Coordinates of C-alpha atoms in Angstrom, one line a residue:
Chain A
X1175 CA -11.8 23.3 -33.7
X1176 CA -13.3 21.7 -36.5
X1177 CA -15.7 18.4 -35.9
X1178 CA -13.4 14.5 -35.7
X1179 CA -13.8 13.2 -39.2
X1180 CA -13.3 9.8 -37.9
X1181 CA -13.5 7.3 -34.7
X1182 CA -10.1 7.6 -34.4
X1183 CA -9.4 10.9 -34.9
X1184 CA -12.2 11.5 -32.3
X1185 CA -10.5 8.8 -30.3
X1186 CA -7.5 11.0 -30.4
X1187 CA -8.7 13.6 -29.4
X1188 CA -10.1 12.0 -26.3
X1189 CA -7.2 10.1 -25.2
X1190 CA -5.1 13.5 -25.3
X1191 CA -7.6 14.9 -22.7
X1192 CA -6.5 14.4 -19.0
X1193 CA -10.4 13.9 -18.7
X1194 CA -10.3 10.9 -20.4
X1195 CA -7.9 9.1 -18.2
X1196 CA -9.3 10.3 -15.3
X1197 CA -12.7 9.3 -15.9
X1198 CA -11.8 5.6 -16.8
X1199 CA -9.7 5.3 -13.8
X1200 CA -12.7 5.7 -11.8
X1201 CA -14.9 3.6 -14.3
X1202 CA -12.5 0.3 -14.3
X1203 CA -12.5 0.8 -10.4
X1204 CA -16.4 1.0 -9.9
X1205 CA -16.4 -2.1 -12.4
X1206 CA -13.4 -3.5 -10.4
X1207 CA -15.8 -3.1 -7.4
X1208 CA -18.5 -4.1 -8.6
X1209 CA -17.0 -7.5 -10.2
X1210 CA -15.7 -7.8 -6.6
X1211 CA -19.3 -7.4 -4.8
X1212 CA -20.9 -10.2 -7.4
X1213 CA -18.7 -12.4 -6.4
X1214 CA -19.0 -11.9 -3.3
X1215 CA -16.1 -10.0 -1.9
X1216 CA -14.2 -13.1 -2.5
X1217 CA -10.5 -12.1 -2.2
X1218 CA -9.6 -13.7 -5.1
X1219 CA -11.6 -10.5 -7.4
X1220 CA -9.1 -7.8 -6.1
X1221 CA -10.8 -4.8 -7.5
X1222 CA -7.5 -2.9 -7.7
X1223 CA -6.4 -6.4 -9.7
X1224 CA -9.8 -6.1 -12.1
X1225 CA -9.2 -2.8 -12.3
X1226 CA -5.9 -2.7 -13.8
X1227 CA -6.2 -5.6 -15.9
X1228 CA -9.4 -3.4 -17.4
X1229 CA -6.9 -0.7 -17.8
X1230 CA -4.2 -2.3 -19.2
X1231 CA -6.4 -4.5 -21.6
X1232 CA -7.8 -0.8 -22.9
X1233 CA -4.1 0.7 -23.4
X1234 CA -3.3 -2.0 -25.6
X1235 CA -6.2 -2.1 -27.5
X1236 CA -6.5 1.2 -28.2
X1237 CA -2.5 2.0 -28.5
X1238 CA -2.1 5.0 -26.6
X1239 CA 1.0 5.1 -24.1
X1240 CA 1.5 4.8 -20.3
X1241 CA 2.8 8.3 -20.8
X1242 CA -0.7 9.6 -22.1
X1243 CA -2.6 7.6 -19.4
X1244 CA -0.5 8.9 -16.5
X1245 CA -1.5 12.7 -17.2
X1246 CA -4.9 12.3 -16.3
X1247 CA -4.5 9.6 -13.8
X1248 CA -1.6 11.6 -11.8
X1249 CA -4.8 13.6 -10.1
X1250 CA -5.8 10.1 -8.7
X1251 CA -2.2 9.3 -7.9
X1252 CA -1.5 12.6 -6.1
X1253 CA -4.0 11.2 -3.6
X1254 CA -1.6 8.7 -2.4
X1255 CA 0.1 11.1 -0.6
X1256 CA -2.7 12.7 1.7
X1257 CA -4.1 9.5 2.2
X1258 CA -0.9 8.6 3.7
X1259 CA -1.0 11.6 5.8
X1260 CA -4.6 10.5 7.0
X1261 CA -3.4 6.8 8.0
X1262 CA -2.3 8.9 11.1
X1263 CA -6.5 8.7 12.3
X1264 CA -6.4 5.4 12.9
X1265 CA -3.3 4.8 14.4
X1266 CA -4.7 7.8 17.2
X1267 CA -8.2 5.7 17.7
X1268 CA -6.1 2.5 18.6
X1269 CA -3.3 4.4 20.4
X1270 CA -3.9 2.6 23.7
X1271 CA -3.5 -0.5 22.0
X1272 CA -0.3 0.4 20.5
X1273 CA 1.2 1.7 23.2
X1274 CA 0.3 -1.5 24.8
X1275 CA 2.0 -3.7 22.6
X1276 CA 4.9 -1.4 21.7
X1277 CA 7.7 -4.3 22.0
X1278 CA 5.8 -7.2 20.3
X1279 CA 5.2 -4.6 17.5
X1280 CA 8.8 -3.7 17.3
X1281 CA 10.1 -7.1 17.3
X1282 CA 7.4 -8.7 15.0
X1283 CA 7.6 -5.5 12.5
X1284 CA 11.7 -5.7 12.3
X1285 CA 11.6 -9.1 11.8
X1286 CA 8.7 -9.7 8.9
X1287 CA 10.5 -6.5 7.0
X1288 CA 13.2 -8.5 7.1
X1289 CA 12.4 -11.8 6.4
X1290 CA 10.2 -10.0 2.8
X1291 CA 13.4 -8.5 1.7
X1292 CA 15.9 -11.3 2.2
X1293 CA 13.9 -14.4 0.7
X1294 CA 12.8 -12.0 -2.1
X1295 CA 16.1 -11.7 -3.1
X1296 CA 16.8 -15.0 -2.1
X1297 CA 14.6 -17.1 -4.1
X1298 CA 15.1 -14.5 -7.2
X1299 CA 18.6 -15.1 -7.0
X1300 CA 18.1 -19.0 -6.8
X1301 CA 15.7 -18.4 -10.3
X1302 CA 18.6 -16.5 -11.4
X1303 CA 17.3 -13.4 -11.4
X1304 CA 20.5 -10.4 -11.9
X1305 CA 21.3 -8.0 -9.8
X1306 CA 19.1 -5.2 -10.9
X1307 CA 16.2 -7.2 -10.7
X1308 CA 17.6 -8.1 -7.2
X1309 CA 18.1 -4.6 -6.4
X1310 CA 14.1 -3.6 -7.5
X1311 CA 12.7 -7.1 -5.8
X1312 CA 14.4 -6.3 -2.4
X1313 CA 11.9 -3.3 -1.1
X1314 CA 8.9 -4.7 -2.8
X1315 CA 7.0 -5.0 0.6
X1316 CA 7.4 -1.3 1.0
X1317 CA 4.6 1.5 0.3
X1318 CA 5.2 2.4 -3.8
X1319 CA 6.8 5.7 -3.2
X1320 CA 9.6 4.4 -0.5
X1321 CA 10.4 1.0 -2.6
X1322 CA 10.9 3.2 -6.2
X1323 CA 13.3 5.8 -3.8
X1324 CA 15.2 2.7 -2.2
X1325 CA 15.1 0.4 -5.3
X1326 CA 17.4 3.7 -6.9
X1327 CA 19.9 3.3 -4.1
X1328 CA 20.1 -0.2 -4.8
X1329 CA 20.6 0.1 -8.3
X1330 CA 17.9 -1.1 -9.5
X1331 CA 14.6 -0.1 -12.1
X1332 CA 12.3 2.1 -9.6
X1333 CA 9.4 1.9 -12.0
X1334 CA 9.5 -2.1 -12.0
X1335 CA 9.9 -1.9 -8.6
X1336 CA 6.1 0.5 -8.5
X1337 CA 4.9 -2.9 -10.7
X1338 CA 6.5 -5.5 -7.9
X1339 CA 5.0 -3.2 -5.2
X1340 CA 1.4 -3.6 -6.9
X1341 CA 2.0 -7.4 -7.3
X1342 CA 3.1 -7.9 -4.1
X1343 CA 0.4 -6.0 -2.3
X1344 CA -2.4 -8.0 -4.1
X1345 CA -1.4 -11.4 -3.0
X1346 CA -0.8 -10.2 0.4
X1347 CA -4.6 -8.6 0.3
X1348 CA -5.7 -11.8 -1.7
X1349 CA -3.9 -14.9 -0.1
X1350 CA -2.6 -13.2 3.3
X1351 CA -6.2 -13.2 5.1
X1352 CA -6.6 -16.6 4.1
X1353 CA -3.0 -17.4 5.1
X1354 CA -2.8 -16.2 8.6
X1355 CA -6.7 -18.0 8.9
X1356 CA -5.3 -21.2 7.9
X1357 CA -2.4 -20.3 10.6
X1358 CA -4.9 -20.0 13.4
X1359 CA -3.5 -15.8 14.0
X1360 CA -6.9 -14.6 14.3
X1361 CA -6.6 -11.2 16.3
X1362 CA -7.1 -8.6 14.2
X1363 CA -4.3 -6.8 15.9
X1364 CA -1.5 -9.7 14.9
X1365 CA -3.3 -9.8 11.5
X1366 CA -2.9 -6.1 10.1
X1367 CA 0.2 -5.3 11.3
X1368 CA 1.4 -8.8 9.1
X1369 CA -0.6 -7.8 6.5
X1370 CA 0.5 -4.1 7.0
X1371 CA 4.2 -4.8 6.8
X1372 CA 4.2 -7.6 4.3
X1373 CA 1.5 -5.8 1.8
X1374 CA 1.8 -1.9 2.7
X1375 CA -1.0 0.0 1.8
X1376 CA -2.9 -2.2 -1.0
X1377 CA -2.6 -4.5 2.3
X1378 CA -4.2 -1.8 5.1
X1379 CA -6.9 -1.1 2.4
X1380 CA -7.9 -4.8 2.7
X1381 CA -7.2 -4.6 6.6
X1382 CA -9.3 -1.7 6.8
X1383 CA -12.4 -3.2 5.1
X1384 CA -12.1 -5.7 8.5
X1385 CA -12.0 -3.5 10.9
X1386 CA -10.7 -0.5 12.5
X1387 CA -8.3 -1.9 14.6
X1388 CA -7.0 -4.3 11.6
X1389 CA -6.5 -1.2 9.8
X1390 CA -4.7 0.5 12.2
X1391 CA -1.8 -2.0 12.8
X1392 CA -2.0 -2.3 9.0
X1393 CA -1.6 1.1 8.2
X1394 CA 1.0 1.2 11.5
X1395 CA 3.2 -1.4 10.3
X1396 CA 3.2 0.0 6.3
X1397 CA 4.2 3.2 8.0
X1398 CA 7.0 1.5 10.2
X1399 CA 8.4 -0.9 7.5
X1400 CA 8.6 1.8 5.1
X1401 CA 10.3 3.8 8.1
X1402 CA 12.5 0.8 8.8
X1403 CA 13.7 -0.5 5.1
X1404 CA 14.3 3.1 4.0
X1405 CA 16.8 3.3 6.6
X1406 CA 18.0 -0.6 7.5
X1407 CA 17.9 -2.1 3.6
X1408 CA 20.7 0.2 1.5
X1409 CA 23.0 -0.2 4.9
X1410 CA 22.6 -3.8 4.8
X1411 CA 22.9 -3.9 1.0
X1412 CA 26.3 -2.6 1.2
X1413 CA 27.7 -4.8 3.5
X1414 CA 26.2 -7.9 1.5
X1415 CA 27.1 -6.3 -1.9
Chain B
X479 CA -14.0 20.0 5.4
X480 CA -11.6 22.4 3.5
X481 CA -10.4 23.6 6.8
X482 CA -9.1 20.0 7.6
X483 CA -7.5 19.0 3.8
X484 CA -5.5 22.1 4.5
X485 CA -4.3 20.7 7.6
X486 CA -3.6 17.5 5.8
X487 CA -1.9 19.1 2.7
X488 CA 0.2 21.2 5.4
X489 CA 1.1 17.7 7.1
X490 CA 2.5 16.2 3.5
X491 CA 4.2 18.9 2.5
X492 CA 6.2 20.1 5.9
X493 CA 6.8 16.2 5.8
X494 CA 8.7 17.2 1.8
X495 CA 10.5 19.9 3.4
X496 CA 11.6 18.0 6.8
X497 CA 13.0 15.1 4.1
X498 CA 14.4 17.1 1.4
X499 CA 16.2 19.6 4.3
X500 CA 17.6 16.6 6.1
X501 CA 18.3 14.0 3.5
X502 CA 16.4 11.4 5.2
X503 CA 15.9 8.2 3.0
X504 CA 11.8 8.2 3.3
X505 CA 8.9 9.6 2.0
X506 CA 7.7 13.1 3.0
X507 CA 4.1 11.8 3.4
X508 CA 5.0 9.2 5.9
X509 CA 6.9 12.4 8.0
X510 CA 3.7 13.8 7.5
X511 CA 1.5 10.8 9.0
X512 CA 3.9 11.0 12.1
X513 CA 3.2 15.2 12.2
X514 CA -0.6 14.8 12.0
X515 CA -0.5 11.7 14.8
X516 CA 1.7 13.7 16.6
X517 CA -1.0 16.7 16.4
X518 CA -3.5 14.4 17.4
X519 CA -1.8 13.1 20.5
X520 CA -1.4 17.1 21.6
X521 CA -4.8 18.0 21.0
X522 CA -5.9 15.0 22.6
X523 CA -8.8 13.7 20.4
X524 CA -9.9 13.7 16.7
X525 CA -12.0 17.1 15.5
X526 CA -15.1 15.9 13.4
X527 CA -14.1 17.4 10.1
X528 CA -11.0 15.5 9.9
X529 CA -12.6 12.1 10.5
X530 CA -14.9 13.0 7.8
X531 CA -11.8 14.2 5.5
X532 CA -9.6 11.4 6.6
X533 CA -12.2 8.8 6.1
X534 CA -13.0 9.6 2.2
X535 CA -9.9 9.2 1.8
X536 CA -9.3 5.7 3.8
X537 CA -12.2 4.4 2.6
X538 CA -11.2 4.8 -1.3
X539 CA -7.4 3.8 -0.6
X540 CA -7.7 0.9 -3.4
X541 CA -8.2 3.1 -6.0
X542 CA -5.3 5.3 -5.7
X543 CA -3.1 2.2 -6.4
X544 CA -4.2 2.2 -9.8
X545 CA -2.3 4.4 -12.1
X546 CA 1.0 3.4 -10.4
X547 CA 0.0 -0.4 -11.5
X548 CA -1.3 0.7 -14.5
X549 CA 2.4 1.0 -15.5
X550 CA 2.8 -2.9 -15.7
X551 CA 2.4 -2.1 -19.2
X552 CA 5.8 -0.5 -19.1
X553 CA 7.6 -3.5 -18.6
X554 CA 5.4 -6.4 -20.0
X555 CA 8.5 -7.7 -21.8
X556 CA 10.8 -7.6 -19.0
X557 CA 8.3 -8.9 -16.6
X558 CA 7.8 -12.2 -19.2
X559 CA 11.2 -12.6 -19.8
X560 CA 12.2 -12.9 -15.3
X561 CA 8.3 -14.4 -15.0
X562 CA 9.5 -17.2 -13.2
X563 CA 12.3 -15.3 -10.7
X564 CA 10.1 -12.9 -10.3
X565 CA 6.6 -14.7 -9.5
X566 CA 8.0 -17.1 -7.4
X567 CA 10.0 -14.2 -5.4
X568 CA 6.9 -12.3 -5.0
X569 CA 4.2 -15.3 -4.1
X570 CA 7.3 -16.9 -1.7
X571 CA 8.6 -13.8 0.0
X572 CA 5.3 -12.0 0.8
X573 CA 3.5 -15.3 2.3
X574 CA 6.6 -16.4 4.3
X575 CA 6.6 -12.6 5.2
X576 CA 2.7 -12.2 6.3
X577 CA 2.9 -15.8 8.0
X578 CA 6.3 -15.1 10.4
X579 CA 4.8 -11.2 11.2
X580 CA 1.3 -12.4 12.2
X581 CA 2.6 -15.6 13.9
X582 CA 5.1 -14.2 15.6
X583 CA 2.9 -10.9 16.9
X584 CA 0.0 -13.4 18.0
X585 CA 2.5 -15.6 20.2
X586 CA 4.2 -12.1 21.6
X587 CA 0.8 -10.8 22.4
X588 CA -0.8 -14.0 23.6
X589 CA -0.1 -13.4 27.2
X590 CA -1.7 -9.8 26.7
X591 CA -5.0 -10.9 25.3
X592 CA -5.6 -13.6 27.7
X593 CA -5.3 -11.0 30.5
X594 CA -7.4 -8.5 28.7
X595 CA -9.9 -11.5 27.9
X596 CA -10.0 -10.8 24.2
X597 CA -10.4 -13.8 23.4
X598 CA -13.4 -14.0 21.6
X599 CA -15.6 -12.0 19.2
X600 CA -12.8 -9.3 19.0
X601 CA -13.9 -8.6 15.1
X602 CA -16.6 -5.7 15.2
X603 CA -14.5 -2.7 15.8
X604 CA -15.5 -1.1 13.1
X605 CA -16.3 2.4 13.7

């Protein structure tokens, strides 16, 4: 291989290596986390937020594609599902606590899925949103992976529905705490499993940097809703639609 | 450590097969959560080497988000064009959604804590 004559040729080259992706995913999150810790872990500096505005900012700037991006970034990605499979640890430490409040979780869990798929649709539809941006904004509060499989039933866009998913699980990590401090729901218990079912798991990562227990019923109710509007939301869909 | 990402890996993907061989409208990985907890609950306790493998990955959950929100750039000119549907759909629906699970969990479970005397300091759990 002969030497880059240029910057951009040598920038070429670089953005064609999955290296490249990969290495500045985990660079814009150590920044994102960084930014976050100088400011004081304020929930307003979401470093998933920072970290994909960094991202974004340097796909435009340098012109290469999603496409491009997403080869070396799938390794990170790919994570999302073991991760997933680990959420099952701290559901098992707060077992007795779970088992405890087994009908309260039910009934709070069924209702909030609810509630964050009909007044999405609602107020989109009262914006005047059409039906297949309906269709993607109705499973937004469900883990990425679910809402993109559900959002196909519906007919809508799954990968604007993996953008609505991300949007909607930072202002649930951002404003939710905040929210539900303001409400005077200070059990961490209560807490997650809102946060958990309303913001899946950008939500439970928040949770878990509480505590244990709030990131348990986070990671509980993310499971649960995803659980519950995979099977509830293209039923009710049909009837509606 | 190895030992235990096996385990996990073998969690995720019977979870694939279990939701591919019966149709079920979910993601394999969540079948898988349910396998491993289900594990747990038979063993009766947590072996060392998955808390260690389990927790990595917990503890770095944020970042896994990222490429799947990196693809905002996908659909910058849709997202413009519905900004105000779609922000005031997002910012309404998951607020009113947070505030009615969390209230409504605290009042159901208000009886519960008084009698397990929860009430205060009940934030240090961490482990």
């Amino acid at each position: 291989m002969s030497a880059p004559a240029s910057l951009t040729e040598l920038w070429v080259y670089l953005a064609a290596s999955p290296l490249t992706a990969l290495t500045m995913t985990l660079i814009a999150y150590q920044c994102g986390m960084w930014i976050s810790a100088r400011a004081g872990f304020s929930p307003l500096a979401n470093p998933v937020l920072l970290a994909v505005l960094l991202l974004v900012g340097l796909l435009l700037v340098t012109g290469t594609d999603y496409r491009t991006y997403f080869e070396g970034a799938q390794f990170v990605h790919f994570l999302l599902g073991p991760a997933t499979v680990a959420l099952a640890l701290p559901l098992y430490r707060q077992i007795e606590r779970v088992r405890r409040s087994a009908l309260a979780i039910t009934v709070s869990l069924l209702t909030g899925g609810a509630v964050a798929a009909a007044t999405a649709v609602a107020i989109g539809a009262f914006f005047g949103a059409g039906p297949d941006i309906l269709a993607s904004l109705a499973p937004k509060s469900v883990t990425a992976a679910v809402a993109m499989g559900i959002a196909d039933k519906l007919g809508g866009l799954p990968s604007l529905t993996a953008v609505l998913v991300m949007i909607t699980g930072v202002i649930g990590a951002t404003l939710g705490p905040l929210l539900l401090t303001l409400l005077g729901v200070r059990d961490p218990a209560s807490r997650g499993l809102a946060i958990g079912t309303a913001a899946h798991g950008i939500g439970t990562a928040r949770a878990l940097q509480m505590s244990d227990l709030e990131g348990a019923f986070a990671g509980l109710a993310m499971g649960l809703n995803a659980l519950a509007t995979a099977l509830l939301l293209p039923l009710v869909w049909g009837w509606i639609f | 450590m190895l030992f235990y990402l096996t385990v996990i890996l073998v969690c995720q993907l019977a979870g694939e097969l279990i939701v591919v061989g019966l149709g079920l409208p979910m993601p394999g990985p969540v079948i898988g959560m349910i396998l491993l907890f289900a594990g747990l609950v038979i063993r009766g306790g947590i072996p060392e080497g998955l808390t260690r493998v389990g927790d990595a990955f917990l503890s770095n959950l944020s970042l896994l988000f990222i490429p799947a929100g990196v693809g905002v750039v996908l659909h910058v000119g849709l997202i413009a064009q519905e900004a105000r549907a779609l922000g005031a759909a997002l910012l309404g629906s998951t607020l009113i959604a947070i505030a009615v699970t969390g209230v409504l969990m605290h009042l159901l479970t208000r009886r519960q804590r008084a009698r397990a005397g929860e009430g205060r300091g009940e934030t240090g759990d961490r482990s």
